[in-house]
XYZ file of C-alpha atoms in Angstrom:
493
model
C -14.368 -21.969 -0.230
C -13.246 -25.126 -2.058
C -10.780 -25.148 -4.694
C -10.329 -28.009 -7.027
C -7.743 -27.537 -9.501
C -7.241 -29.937 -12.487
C -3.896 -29.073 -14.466
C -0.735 -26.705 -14.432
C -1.730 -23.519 -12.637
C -0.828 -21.595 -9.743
C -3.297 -22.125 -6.098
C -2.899 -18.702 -5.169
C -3.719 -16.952 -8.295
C -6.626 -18.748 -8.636
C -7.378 -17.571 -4.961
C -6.641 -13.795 -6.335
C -9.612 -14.709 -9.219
C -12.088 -15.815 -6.349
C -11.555 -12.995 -4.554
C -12.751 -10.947 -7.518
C -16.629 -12.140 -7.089
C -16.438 -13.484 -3.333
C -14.421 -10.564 -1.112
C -13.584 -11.653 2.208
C -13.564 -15.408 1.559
C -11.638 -18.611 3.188
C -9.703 -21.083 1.796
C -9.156 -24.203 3.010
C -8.937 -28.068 1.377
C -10.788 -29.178 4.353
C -14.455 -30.281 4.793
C -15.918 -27.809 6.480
C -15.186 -25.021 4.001
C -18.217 -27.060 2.315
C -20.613 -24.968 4.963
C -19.844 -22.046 2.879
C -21.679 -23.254 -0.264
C -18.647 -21.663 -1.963
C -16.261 -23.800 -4.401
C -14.654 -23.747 -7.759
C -13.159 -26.145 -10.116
C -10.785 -25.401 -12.916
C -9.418 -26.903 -15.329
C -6.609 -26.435 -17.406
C -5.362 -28.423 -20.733
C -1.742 -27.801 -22.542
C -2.214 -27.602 -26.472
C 0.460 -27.123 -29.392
C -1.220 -23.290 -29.840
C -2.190 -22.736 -26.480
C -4.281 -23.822 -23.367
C -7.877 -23.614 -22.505
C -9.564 -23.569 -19.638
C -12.728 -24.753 -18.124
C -13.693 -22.721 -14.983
C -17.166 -23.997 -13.075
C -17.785 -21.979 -9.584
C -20.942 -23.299 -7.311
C -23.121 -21.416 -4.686
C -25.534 -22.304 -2.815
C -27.933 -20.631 -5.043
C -26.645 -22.168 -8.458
C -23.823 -22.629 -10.462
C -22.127 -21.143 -13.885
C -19.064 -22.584 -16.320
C -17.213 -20.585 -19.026
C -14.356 -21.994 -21.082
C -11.585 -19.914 -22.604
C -8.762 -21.235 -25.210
C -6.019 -18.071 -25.202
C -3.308 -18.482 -27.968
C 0.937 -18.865 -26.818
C 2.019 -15.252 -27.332
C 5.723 -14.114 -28.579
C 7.007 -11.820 -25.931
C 4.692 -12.014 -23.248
C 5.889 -13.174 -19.440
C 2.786 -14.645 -18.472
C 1.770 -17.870 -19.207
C -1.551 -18.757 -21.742
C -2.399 -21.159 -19.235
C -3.334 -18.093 -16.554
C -4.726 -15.838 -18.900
C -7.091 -18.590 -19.816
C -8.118 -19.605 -16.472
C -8.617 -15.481 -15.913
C -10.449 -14.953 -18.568
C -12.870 -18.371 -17.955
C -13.051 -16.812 -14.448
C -14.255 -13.759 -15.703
C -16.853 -15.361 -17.883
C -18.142 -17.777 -15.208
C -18.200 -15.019 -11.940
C -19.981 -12.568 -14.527
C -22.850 -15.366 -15.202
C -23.403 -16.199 -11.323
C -23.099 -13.094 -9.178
C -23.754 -10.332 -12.198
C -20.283 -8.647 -10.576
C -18.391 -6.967 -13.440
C -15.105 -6.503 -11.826
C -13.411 -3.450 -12.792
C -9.675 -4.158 -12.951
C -10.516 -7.237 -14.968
C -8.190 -10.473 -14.338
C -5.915 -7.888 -13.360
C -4.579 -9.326 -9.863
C -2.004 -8.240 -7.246
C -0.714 -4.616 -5.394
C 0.880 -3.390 -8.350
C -1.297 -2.647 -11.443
C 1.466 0.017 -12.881
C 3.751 -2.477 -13.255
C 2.569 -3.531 -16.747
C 1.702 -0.588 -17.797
C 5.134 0.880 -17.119
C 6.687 -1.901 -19.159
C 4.741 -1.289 -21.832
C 5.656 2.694 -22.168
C 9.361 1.793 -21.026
C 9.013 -1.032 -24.457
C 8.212 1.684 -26.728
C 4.240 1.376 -26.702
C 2.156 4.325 -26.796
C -0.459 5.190 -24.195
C -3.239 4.253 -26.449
C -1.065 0.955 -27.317
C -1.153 0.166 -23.465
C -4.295 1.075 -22.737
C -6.093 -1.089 -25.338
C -3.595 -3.981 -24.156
C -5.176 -3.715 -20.254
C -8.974 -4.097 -21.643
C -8.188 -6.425 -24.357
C -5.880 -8.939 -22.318
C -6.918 -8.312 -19.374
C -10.089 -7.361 -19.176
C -9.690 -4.039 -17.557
C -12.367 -1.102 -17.580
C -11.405 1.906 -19.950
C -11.378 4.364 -17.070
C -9.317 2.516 -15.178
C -6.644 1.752 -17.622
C -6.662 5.522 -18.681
C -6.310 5.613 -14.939
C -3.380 3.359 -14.296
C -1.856 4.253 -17.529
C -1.807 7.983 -16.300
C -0.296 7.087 -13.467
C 2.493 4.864 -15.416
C 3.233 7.793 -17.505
C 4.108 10.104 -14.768
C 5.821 7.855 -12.789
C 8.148 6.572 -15.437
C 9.224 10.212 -15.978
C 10.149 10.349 -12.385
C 12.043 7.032 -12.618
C 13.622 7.808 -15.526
C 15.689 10.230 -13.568
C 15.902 8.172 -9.853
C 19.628 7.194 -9.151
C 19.631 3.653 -8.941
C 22.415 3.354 -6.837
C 20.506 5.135 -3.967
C 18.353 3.384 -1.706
C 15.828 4.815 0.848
C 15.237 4.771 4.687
C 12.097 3.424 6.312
C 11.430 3.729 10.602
C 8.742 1.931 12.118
C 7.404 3.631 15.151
C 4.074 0.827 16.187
C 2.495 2.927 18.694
C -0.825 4.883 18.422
C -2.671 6.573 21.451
C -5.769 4.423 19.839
C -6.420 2.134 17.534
C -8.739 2.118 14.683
C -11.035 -0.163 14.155
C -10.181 -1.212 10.316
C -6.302 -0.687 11.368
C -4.835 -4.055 10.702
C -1.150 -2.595 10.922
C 0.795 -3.869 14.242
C 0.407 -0.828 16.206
C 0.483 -0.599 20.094
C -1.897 1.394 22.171
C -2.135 0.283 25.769
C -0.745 2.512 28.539
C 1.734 -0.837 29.359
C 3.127 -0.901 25.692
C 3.376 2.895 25.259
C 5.358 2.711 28.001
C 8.203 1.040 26.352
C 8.518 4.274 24.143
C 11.749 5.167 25.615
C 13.644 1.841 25.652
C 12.047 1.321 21.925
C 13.650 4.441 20.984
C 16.973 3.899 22.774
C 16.910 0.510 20.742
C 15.850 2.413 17.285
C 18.679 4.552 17.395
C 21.349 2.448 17.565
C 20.324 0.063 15.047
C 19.609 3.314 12.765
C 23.309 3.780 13.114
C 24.115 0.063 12.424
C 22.017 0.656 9.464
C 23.322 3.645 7.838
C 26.668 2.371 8.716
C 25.440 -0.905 7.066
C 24.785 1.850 3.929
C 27.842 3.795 3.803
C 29.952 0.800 3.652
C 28.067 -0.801 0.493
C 28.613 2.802 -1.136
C 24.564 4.097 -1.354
C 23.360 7.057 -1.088
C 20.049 7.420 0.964
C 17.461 9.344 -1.466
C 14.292 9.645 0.818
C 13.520 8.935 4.370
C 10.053 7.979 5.926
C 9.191 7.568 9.315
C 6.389 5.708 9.651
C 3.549 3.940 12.206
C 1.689 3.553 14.134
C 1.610 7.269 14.150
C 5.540 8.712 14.728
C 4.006 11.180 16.719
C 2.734 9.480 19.339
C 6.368 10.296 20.145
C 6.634 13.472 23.020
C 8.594 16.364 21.842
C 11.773 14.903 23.417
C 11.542 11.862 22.210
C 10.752 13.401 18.646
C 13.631 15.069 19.072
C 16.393 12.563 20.090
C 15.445 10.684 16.881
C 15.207 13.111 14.351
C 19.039 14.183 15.490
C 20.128 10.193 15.431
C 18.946 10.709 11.630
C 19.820 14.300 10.318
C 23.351 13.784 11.992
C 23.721 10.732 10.001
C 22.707 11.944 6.721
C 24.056 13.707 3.658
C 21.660 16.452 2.517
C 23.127 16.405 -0.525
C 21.940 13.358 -1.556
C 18.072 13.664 0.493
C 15.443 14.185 -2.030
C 12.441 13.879 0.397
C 12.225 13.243 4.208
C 8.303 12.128 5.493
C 6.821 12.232 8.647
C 3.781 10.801 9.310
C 1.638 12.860 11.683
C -0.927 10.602 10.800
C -3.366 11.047 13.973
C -4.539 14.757 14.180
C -4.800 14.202 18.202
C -0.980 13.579 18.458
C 0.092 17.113 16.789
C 1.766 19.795 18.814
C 3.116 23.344 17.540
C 6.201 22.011 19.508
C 6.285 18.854 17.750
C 5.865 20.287 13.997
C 8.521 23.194 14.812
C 10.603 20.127 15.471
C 9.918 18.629 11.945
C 10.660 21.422 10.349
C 13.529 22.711 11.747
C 15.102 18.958 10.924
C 14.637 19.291 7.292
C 11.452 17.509 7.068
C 9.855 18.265 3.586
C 6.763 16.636 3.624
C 3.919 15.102 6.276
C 0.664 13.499 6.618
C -1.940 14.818 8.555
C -4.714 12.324 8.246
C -8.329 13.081 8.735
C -9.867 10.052 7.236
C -12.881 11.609 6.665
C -14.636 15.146 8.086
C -17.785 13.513 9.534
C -17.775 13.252 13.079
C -19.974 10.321 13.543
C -17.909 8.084 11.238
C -14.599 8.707 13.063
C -16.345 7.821 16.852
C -17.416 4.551 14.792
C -14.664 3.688 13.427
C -12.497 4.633 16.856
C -10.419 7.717 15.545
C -10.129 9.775 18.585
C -10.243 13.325 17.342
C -13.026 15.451 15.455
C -12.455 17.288 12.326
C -12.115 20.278 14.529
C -8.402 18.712 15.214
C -8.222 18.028 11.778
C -7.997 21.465 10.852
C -6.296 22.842 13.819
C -3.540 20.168 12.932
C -3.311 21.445 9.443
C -3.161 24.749 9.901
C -0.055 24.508 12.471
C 1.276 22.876 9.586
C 0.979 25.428 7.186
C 1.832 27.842 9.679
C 5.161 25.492 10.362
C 6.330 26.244 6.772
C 6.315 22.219 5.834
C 7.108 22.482 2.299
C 4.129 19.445 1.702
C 1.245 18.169 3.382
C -0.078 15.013 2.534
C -4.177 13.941 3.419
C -5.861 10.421 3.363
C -9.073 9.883 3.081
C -10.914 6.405 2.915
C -13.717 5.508 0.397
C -16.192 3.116 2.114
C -16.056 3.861 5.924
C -19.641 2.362 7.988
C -22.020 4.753 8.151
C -20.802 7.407 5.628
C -22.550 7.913 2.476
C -21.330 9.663 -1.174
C -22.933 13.264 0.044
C -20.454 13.048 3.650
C -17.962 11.415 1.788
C -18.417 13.824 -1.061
C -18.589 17.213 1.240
C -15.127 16.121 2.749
C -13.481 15.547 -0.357
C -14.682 19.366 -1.128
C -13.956 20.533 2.011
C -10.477 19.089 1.549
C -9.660 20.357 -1.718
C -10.358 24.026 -0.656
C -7.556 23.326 2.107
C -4.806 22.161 -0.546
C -2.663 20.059 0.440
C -0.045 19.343 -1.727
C -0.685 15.644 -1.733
C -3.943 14.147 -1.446
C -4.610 9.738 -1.023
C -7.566 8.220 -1.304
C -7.642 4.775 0.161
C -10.683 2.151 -0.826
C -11.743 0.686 2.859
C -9.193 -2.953 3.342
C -10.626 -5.010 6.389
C -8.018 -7.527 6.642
C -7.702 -10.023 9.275
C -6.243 -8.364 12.218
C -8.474 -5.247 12.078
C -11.172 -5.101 14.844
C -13.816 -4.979 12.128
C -12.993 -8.775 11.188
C -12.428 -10.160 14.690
C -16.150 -9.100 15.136
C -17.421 -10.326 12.314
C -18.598 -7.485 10.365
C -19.259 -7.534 7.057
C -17.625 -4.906 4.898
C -19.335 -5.411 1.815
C -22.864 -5.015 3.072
C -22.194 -1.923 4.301
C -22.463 -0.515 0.709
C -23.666 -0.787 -2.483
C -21.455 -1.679 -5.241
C -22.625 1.875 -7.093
C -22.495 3.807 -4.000
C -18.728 2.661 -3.317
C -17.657 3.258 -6.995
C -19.129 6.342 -7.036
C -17.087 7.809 -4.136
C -13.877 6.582 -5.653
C -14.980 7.869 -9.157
C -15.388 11.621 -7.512
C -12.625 11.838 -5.264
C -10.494 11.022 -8.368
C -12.274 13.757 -10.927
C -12.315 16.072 -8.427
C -8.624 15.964 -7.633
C -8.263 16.179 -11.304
C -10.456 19.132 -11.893
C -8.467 20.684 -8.758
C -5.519 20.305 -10.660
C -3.737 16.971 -9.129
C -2.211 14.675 -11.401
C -2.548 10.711 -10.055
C 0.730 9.564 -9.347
C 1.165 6.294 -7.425
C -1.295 3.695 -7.120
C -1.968 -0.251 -5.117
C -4.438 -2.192 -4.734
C -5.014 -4.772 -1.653
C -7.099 -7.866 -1.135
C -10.082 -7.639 0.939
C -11.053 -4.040 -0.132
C -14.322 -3.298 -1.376
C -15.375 -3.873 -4.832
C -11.988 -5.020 -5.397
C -11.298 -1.087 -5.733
C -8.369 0.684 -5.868
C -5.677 3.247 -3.392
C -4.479 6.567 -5.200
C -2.533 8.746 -4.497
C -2.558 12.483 -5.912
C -0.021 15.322 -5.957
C -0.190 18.548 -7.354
C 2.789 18.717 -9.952
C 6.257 18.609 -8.759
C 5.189 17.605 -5.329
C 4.769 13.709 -5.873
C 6.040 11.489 -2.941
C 8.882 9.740 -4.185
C 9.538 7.169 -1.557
C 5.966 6.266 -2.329
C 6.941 5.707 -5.945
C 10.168 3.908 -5.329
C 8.167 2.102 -2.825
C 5.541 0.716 -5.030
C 7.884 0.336 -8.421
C 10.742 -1.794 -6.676
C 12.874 1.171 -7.983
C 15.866 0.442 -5.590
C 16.222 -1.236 -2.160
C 14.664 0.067 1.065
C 16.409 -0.607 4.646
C 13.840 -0.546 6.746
C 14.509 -0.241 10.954
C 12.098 -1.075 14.027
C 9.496 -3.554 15.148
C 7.250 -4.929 11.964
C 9.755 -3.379 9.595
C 10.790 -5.220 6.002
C 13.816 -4.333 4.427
C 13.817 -4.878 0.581
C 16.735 -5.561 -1.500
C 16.364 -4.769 -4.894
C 19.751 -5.274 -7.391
C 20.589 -2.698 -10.043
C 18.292 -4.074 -12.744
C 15.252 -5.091 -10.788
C 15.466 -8.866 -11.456
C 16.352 -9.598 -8.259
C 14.232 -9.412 -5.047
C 15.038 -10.257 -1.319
C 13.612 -9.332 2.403
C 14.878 -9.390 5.707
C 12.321 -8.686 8.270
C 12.526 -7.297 12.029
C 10.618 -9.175 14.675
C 7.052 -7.974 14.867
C 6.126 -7.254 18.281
C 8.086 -4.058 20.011
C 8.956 -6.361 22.873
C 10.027 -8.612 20.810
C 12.474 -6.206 19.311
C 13.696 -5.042 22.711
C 14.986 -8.760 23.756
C 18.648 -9.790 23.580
C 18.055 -11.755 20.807
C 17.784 -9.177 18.117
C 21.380 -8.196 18.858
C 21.742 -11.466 16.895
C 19.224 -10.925 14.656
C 20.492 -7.267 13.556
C 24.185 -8.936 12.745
C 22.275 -11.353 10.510
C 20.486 -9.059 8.877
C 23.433 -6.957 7.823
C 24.799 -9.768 6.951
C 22.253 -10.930 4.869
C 21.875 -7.412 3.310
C 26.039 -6.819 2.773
C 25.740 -10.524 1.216
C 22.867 -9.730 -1.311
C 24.500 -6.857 -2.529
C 28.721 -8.926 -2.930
C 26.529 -10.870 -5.290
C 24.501 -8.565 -7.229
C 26.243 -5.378 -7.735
């Protein structure tokens, strides 16, 4: 798609607006973009009360214009300039494909955000709800939704310690991969064999880490251990890391510790006894969805059989929560599969439920090959699963407690996750909110510095490739990055 952009406004947001009507598209200034029959051109003007703009987007089929003049507002962080080109985007992308998008001009992963500086400013939930449709063009049920969500988490942060910080482990390895999996995850015999010298290599710069930690005076309020799937990891290996960690730790000052068990196929009674004798307090057991068919298509290598053989050892294994994702969306499942595993699911329940909106980004298998996401359901039929995992969970007594959203997901829908009360996954929340800083440790992890008051934002990120971390040069890399991290915090704090 072609992009031609008269005026003061930012490329990539108007890349998040084209998005809204044309999932899955390329950018690109050059020429052969043209072959797409895709472009827009905007255009913005600067007056005394304001700016207007003047969106036009082609297609090969036709072509539709809207202009928008929003007035300068007192006390507002974004510009008129961008709510004008949203809102003339709206306009124009309602007039040419008939798409209606749901979150409005609402763009990027964090649609709380707002609506937790609106409650934390004094407004009402009405107040903030009637901002989202009016100013940004957001659906009633979904700004009752994120403003739900808002409310509860701002409770929770109300009461986080913002002097603590949290502990994320990357552990890339999977005994398959899926075929919408776009995380860097290794499955092949060759790179599961470097298991042992990847955890021999984890371990010690955990240490450096919490070391790193201790000596800037932070407490470490959740732990997650992440993929991949962590236990692709035998019982041995499980083992030797989970000590590195508990030794290292004050429990004290732990207010959640998360496995993921992600991959049904991977669980062992050994393997959850483990968990739970460490002090693990919550994992996922992840089934996706209950329909056989759909998880041979989509390459998950177990059969909800597993699923529930999984989740039972976990009950039996006394771990305090068990979280569940599901994905809205999947080829070749319907509403009435999708909607007999969300009942089948609820009767189970897990303490924490997440419903995902199928993502196909560019390093899943589905894109390499081609495949087109979005004509593998209607708009209706896609909303509609969405719409009735989230009553359901409601009706079932969850409250919605985190939310994102990603590019490239159908109908530009939305992830949720749901908890029954008092069992919300808090390194999910401080996660999402920026809440405090996250030191992340292994191949493909990001560590995220956040200062006291939130203002300030900075990442230092591991190599991406396991072998990559195994080389002699992240010994150098590691000292810069507590470097970097030490450095960021002399300044801020």
């Amino acid at each position: 798609m072609k992009i031609q952009i008269t005026g003061n406004i930012n490329e990539y947001y108007v890349q998040t607006l084209c998005m809204l009507f044309f999932p899955g598209v390329k950018f690109s200034k050059t020429e052969s973009v043209e072959s797409d029959g895709l472009a827009a051109d905007v255009v913005i003007q600067k007056y005394h009360d304001g700016s207007e703009a003047t969106v036009t987007l082609y297609t090969e089929k036709g072509s539709a214009a809207h202009t928008h003049h929003e007035l300068a507002k007192d006390g507002t962080k974004v510009s008129p300039e961008q709510i004008a080109c949203g809102k003339a985007f709206f306009e124009a992308g309602k007039k040419l494909t008939g798409i209606t998008p749901s979150w409005g001009i609402l763009t990027g992963v964090r649609p709380a955000k707002l609506a937790i500086s609106g409650l934390m400013a004094g407004k009402s939930k009405k107040e903030v709800r009637d901002f989202l449709t009016s100013e940004y063009l957001v659906t009633p049920k979904k700004a009752s939704l994120v403003t739900e969500i808002a409310s509860v988490e701002n409770e929770l942060l109300s009461k986080a310690n913002r002097s603590a910080c949290s502990l994320y482990i990357s552990i890339p390895f999977c005994p398959s991969r899926c075929s919408y999996c776009s995380f860097v995850s290794f499955t092949s015999a060759k790179l599961l064999g470097l298991l042992d010298s990847y955890l021999v290599r984890l371990c010690k710069d955990i240490n450096q880490t919490i070391d790193c930690i201790r000596d800037l005076g932070l407490d470490i309020a959740t732990v997650y251990i992440g993929g991949g799937t962590p236990t692709t990891l035998d019982e041995k290996q499980l083992e030797i890391l989970l000590d590195t960690i508990t030794s290292r730790i004050d429990p004290k000052t732990l207010q959640e510790f998360t496995v993921e068990a992600g991959r049904p196929d991977t669980i062992t009674k050994e393997k959850l006894d483990i968990i739970k004798n460490h002090g693990v307090t919550r994992v996922s057991i992840n089934t996706q969805t209950l329909n056989n068919d759909v998880l041979e298509l989509v390459g998950r290598k177990h059969t909800a059989a597993d699923f529930y053989r999984a989740f039972e050892m976990a009950r039996h294994a006394e771990i305090p929560i068990i979280n569940t994702d599901l994905i809205a969306g999947l080829p070749g499942e319907g509403f009435g599969s999708f909607s007999e595993t969300i009942d089948a699911l609820i009767k189970l329940r897990p303490e924490n439920l997440t419903f995902h909106t199928l993502c196909i980004k560019n390093a899943a298998d589905f894109a390499r090959k081609k495949s087109n996401i979005n004509t593998w359901h209607t708009f209706n039929e896609t909303s509609k699963c969405v719409d009735y995992s989230q009553l359901s969970a409601k009706n079932a007594g969850y409250i919605p407690y985190y939310i994102y959203r990603q590019k490239n997901t159908i109908d530009n829908l939305e992830n949720v996750g749901f908890a029954l009360p008092g069992t919300e996954g808090l390194y999910n929340i401080y996660m999402m909110e920026e809440i405090h800083s996250i030191f992340a440790v292994g191949a493909g992890a990001v560590s995220k510095m956040v200062s006291r008051d939130g203002n300030m934002i900075d990442r230092v990120f591991e190599y991406k490739y396991p072998y990559e971390y195994l080389s002699e040069a992240n010994d150098i890399r590691n000292e810069e990055k507590i470097k970097k991290i030490t450095e960021f915090y002399r300044n801020i704090w």
